[in-house]
Tab-separated table of C-alpha atoms in Angstrom:
chain	number	residue	atom	x	y	z
A	1	UNK	CA	269.772	139.672	129.323
A	2	UNK	CA	270.002	135.962	128.788
A	3	UNK	CA	273.557	134.658	128.974
A	4	UNK	CA	274.500	132.445	126.047
A	5	UNK	CA	274.782	128.781	126.881
A	6	UNK	CA	278.348	127.759	126.169
A	7	UNK	CA	278.084	124.017	126.558
A	8	UNK	CA	275.646	121.219	127.181
A	9	UNK	CA	277.381	120.585	130.521
A	10	UNK	CA	276.674	124.143	131.703
A	11	UNK	CA	273.038	123.783	130.714
A	12	UNK	CA	272.823	120.472	132.584
A	13	UNK	CA	274.299	122.089	135.706
A	14	UNK	CA	271.887	125.038	135.463
A	15	UNK	CA	268.913	122.717	135.002
A	16	UNK	CA	269.930	120.485	137.916
A	17	UNK	CA	270.383	123.543	140.127
A	18	UNK	CA	266.971	124.925	139.097
A	19	UNK	CA	265.339	121.511	139.610
A	20	UNK	CA	266.793	121.242	143.109
A	21	UNK	CA	265.467	124.687	144.006
A	22	UNK	CA	262.064	124.040	142.414
A	23	UNK	CA	261.701	120.856	144.461
A	24	UNK	CA	262.535	122.562	147.780
A	25	UNK	CA	258.842	122.612	148.804
A	26	UNK	CA	258.138	125.120	151.597
A	27	UNK	CA	261.577	126.715	151.269
A	28	UNK	CA	260.521	128.530	148.078
A	29	UNK	CA	257.441	130.605	147.243
A	30	UNK	CA	254.486	128.679	145.795
A	31	UNK	CA	254.859	130.004	142.235
A	32	UNK	CA	258.422	128.572	142.037
A	33	UNK	CA	257.595	125.103	143.392
A	34	UNK	CA	258.029	122.437	140.721
A	35	UNK	CA	258.461	125.222	138.159
A	36	UNK	CA	261.989	124.833	136.792
A	37	UNK	CA	261.443	127.411	134.054
A	38	UNK	CA	260.399	130.065	136.587
A	39	UNK	CA	263.462	129.286	138.707
A	40	UNK	CA	265.709	129.678	135.637
A	41	UNK	CA	264.066	133.033	134.912
A	42	UNK	CA	264.546	134.101	138.528
A	43	UNK	CA	268.232	133.132	138.322
A	44	UNK	CA	268.657	135.246	135.197
A	45	UNK	CA	266.814	138.187	136.782
A	46	UNK	CA	268.888	137.910	139.974
A	47	UNK	CA	272.159	137.864	138.041
A	48	UNK	CA	271.138	140.805	135.865
A	49	UNK	CA	270.203	142.940	138.887
A	50	UNK	CA	272.997	141.695	141.180
A	51	UNK	CA	270.572	140.410	143.814
A	52	UNK	CA	270.765	137.066	145.558
A	53	UNK	CA	268.397	134.364	144.296
A	54	UNK	CA	266.468	133.902	147.548
A	55	UNK	CA	265.625	137.616	147.744
A	56	UNK	CA	264.679	137.587	144.072
A	57	UNK	CA	262.327	134.653	144.561
A	58	UNK	CA	260.684	136.384	147.527
A	59	UNK	CA	260.174	139.689	145.681
A	60	UNK	CA	259.650	138.728	142.029
A	61	UNK	CA	256.944	136.621	140.413
A	62	UNK	CA	256.753	135.843	136.711
A	63	UNK	CA	253.191	136.357	135.545
A	64	UNK	CA	252.241	136.172	131.902
A	65	UNK	CA	255.897	135.929	130.906
A	66	UNK	CA	257.093	139.085	132.628
A	67	UNK	CA	258.580	139.838	136.022
A	68	UNK	CA	256.232	141.426	138.543
A	69	UNK	CA	258.402	143.258	141.055
A	70	UNK	CA	257.046	143.973	144.543
A	71	UNK	CA	257.033	147.608	145.676
A	72	UNK	CA	259.810	147.273	148.264
A	73	UNK	CA	262.145	145.841	145.634
A	74	UNK	CA	261.154	148.598	143.189
A	75	UNK	CA	262.149	151.223	145.756
A	76	UNK	CA	265.513	149.511	146.285
A	77	UNK	CA	266.166	149.238	142.554
A	78	UNK	CA	265.391	152.872	141.741
A	79	UNK	CA	267.609	153.963	144.639
A	80	UNK	CA	270.479	152.183	142.905
A	81	UNK	CA	269.880	154.496	139.958
A	82	UNK	CA	269.964	157.691	141.991
A	83	UNK	CA	266.262	158.128	142.717
A	84	UNK	CA	264.403	158.192	146.016
A	85	UNK	CA	260.879	156.809	146.379
A	86	UNK	CA	259.507	158.518	149.472
A	87	UNK	CA	256.209	157.704	151.150
A	88	UNK	CA	254.896	161.185	151.978
A	89	UNK	CA	251.531	160.095	153.356
A	90	UNK	CA	249.808	156.843	154.172
A	91	UNK	CA	246.447	156.146	155.779
A	92	UNK	CA	243.880	153.401	155.443
A	93	UNK	CA	242.190	155.585	152.772
A	94	UNK	CA	245.097	156.683	150.565
A	95	UNK	CA	248.856	156.758	150.099
A	96	UNK	CA	251.141	159.106	148.184
A	97	UNK	CA	254.702	158.408	147.054
A	98	UNK	CA	257.104	160.966	145.608
A	99	UNK	CA	259.977	160.209	143.277
A	100	UNK	CA	262.962	162.488	143.724
A	101	UNK	CA	266.305	162.624	142.038
A	102	UNK	CA	268.557	164.619	144.312
A	103	UNK	CA	266.652	167.777	145.213
A	104	UNK	CA	264.410	167.528	142.158
A	105	UNK	CA	260.860	166.261	142.500
A	106	UNK	CA	260.214	164.090	139.437
A	107	UNK	CA	256.579	163.491	140.356
A	108	UNK	CA	254.221	161.843	142.802
A	109	UNK	CA	251.476	159.257	142.666
A	110	UNK	CA	248.537	158.643	144.949
A	111	UNK	CA	246.507	155.471	145.261
A	112	UNK	CA	243.187	155.522	147.116
A	113	UNK	CA	240.669	153.004	148.362
A	114	UNK	CA	238.374	154.322	145.606
A	115	UNK	CA	241.026	153.205	143.100
A	116	UNK	CA	241.254	149.826	144.858
A	117	UNK	CA	237.470	149.383	144.775
A	118	UNK	CA	237.347	150.311	141.081
A	119	UNK	CA	240.095	147.755	140.386
A	120	UNK	CA	238.270	145.060	142.349
A	121	UNK	CA	240.982	144.865	145.013
A	122	UNK	CA	239.342	146.314	148.129
A	123	UNK	CA	237.467	143.126	149.085
A	124	UNK	CA	240.532	140.883	148.921
A	125	UNK	CA	241.690	139.550	152.269
A	126	UNK	CA	245.099	141.268	152.171
A	127	UNK	CA	243.466	144.606	151.387
A	128	UNK	CA	241.020	144.219	154.262
A	129	UNK	CA	243.778	143.364	156.739
A	130	UNK	CA	246.552	145.668	155.473
A	131	UNK	CA	244.892	148.491	153.545
A	132	UNK	CA	247.548	151.081	154.335
A	133	UNK	CA	250.434	148.816	153.267
A	134	UNK	CA	248.620	147.795	150.093
A	135	UNK	CA	247.910	151.435	149.218
A	136	UNK	CA	251.585	152.320	149.755
A	137	UNK	CA	252.603	149.422	147.503
A	138	UNK	CA	250.247	150.525	144.723
A	139	UNK	CA	251.275	154.188	145.028
A	140	UNK	CA	254.930	153.116	144.899
A	141	UNK	CA	254.577	150.994	141.779
A	142	UNK	CA	252.549	153.733	140.078
A	143	UNK	CA	255.115	156.425	140.949
A	144	UNK	CA	258.082	154.296	139.884
A	145	UNK	CA	256.416	153.322	136.606
A	146	UNK	CA	255.626	156.965	135.821
A	147	UNK	CA	258.692	158.831	137.071
A	148	UNK	CA	261.612	156.399	137.512
A	149	UNK	CA	261.213	153.476	135.121
A	150	UNK	CA	264.987	153.094	134.921
A	151	UNK	CA	264.878	149.726	136.701
A	152	UNK	CA	262.113	148.528	134.381
A	153	UNK	CA	263.860	149.691	131.240
A	154	UNK	CA	267.574	150.322	131.395
A	155	UNK	CA	267.762	153.392	129.206
A	156	UNK	CA	271.531	153.725	129.068
A	157	UNK	CA	272.308	150.166	128.036
A	158	UNK	CA	271.901	148.778	124.575
A	159	UNK	CA	270.441	145.321	124.390
A	160	UNK	CA	270.965	143.104	121.426
A	161	UNK	CA	268.321	140.563	120.598
A	162	UNK	CA	268.983	140.009	116.934
A	163	UNK	CA	268.667	143.699	116.042
A	164	UNK	CA	271.840	145.605	116.797
A	165	UNK	CA	271.619	149.135	118.074
A	166	UNK	CA	268.098	148.886	119.498
A	167	UNK	CA	267.704	150.935	122.672
A	168	UNK	CA	264.957	150.162	125.160
A	169	UNK	CA	263.510	153.643	125.217
A	170	UNK	CA	259.891	152.748	125.719
A	171	UNK	CA	258.064	150.153	127.752
A	172	UNK	CA	256.387	148.444	124.788
A	173	UNK	CA	259.729	147.698	123.171
A	174	UNK	CA	261.137	146.443	126.487
A	175	UNK	CA	258.148	144.137	126.937
A	176	UNK	CA	258.839	142.607	123.511
A	177	UNK	CA	262.505	142.078	124.403
A	178	UNK	CA	261.571	140.576	127.779
A	179	UNK	CA	259.132	138.189	126.072
A	180	UNK	CA	261.912	137.097	123.709
A	181	UNK	CA	264.257	136.523	126.674
A	182	UNK	CA	261.544	134.490	128.397
A	183	UNK	CA	261.017	132.361	125.289
A	184	UNK	CA	264.754	131.710	125.006
A	185	UNK	CA	265.023	130.596	128.642
A	186	UNK	CA	261.946	128.395	128.353
A	187	UNK	CA	263.385	126.771	125.238
A	188	UNK	CA	266.620	126.108	127.129
A	189	UNK	CA	264.712	124.571	130.024
A	190	UNK	CA	263.001	121.992	127.815
């Protein structure tokens, strides 16, 4: 959630910090360079998930106003919530990832090169060079989204965004709340 700004001085410090990071050239990923608003969002995301900012910036991109979390980070986040994301098979043609909670299989997801071709991904350079890794990443994000969305939507925590008592119990509602958070941070950055 977005922390309330308590004073103009705190906002100035946060903006100066974000500006310094955004101007760090090759030290930060391309999508954060000269993008103070994205750096502020990354700082908020890092604080919320108790992850250092550099790791956050390497594993999270904000696209269309929402965080896109790379598969390795998704696995780490769901493990914090008592799930395991296990790669059970991986070849250059397909990958399957299971989500387990203790001894219980919650479900599995497979991603194939046929899926990648249908999505227009198979001809991209990274897919040509690292097909197996890309398939594992897609299978992971699919499995996490379907069977362990706890890191995407924190089901046990209430979030207040002007409507008390609202629980993020579905992804559509969470997307609306995340968009509101994004708008608040962008307004603060201006």
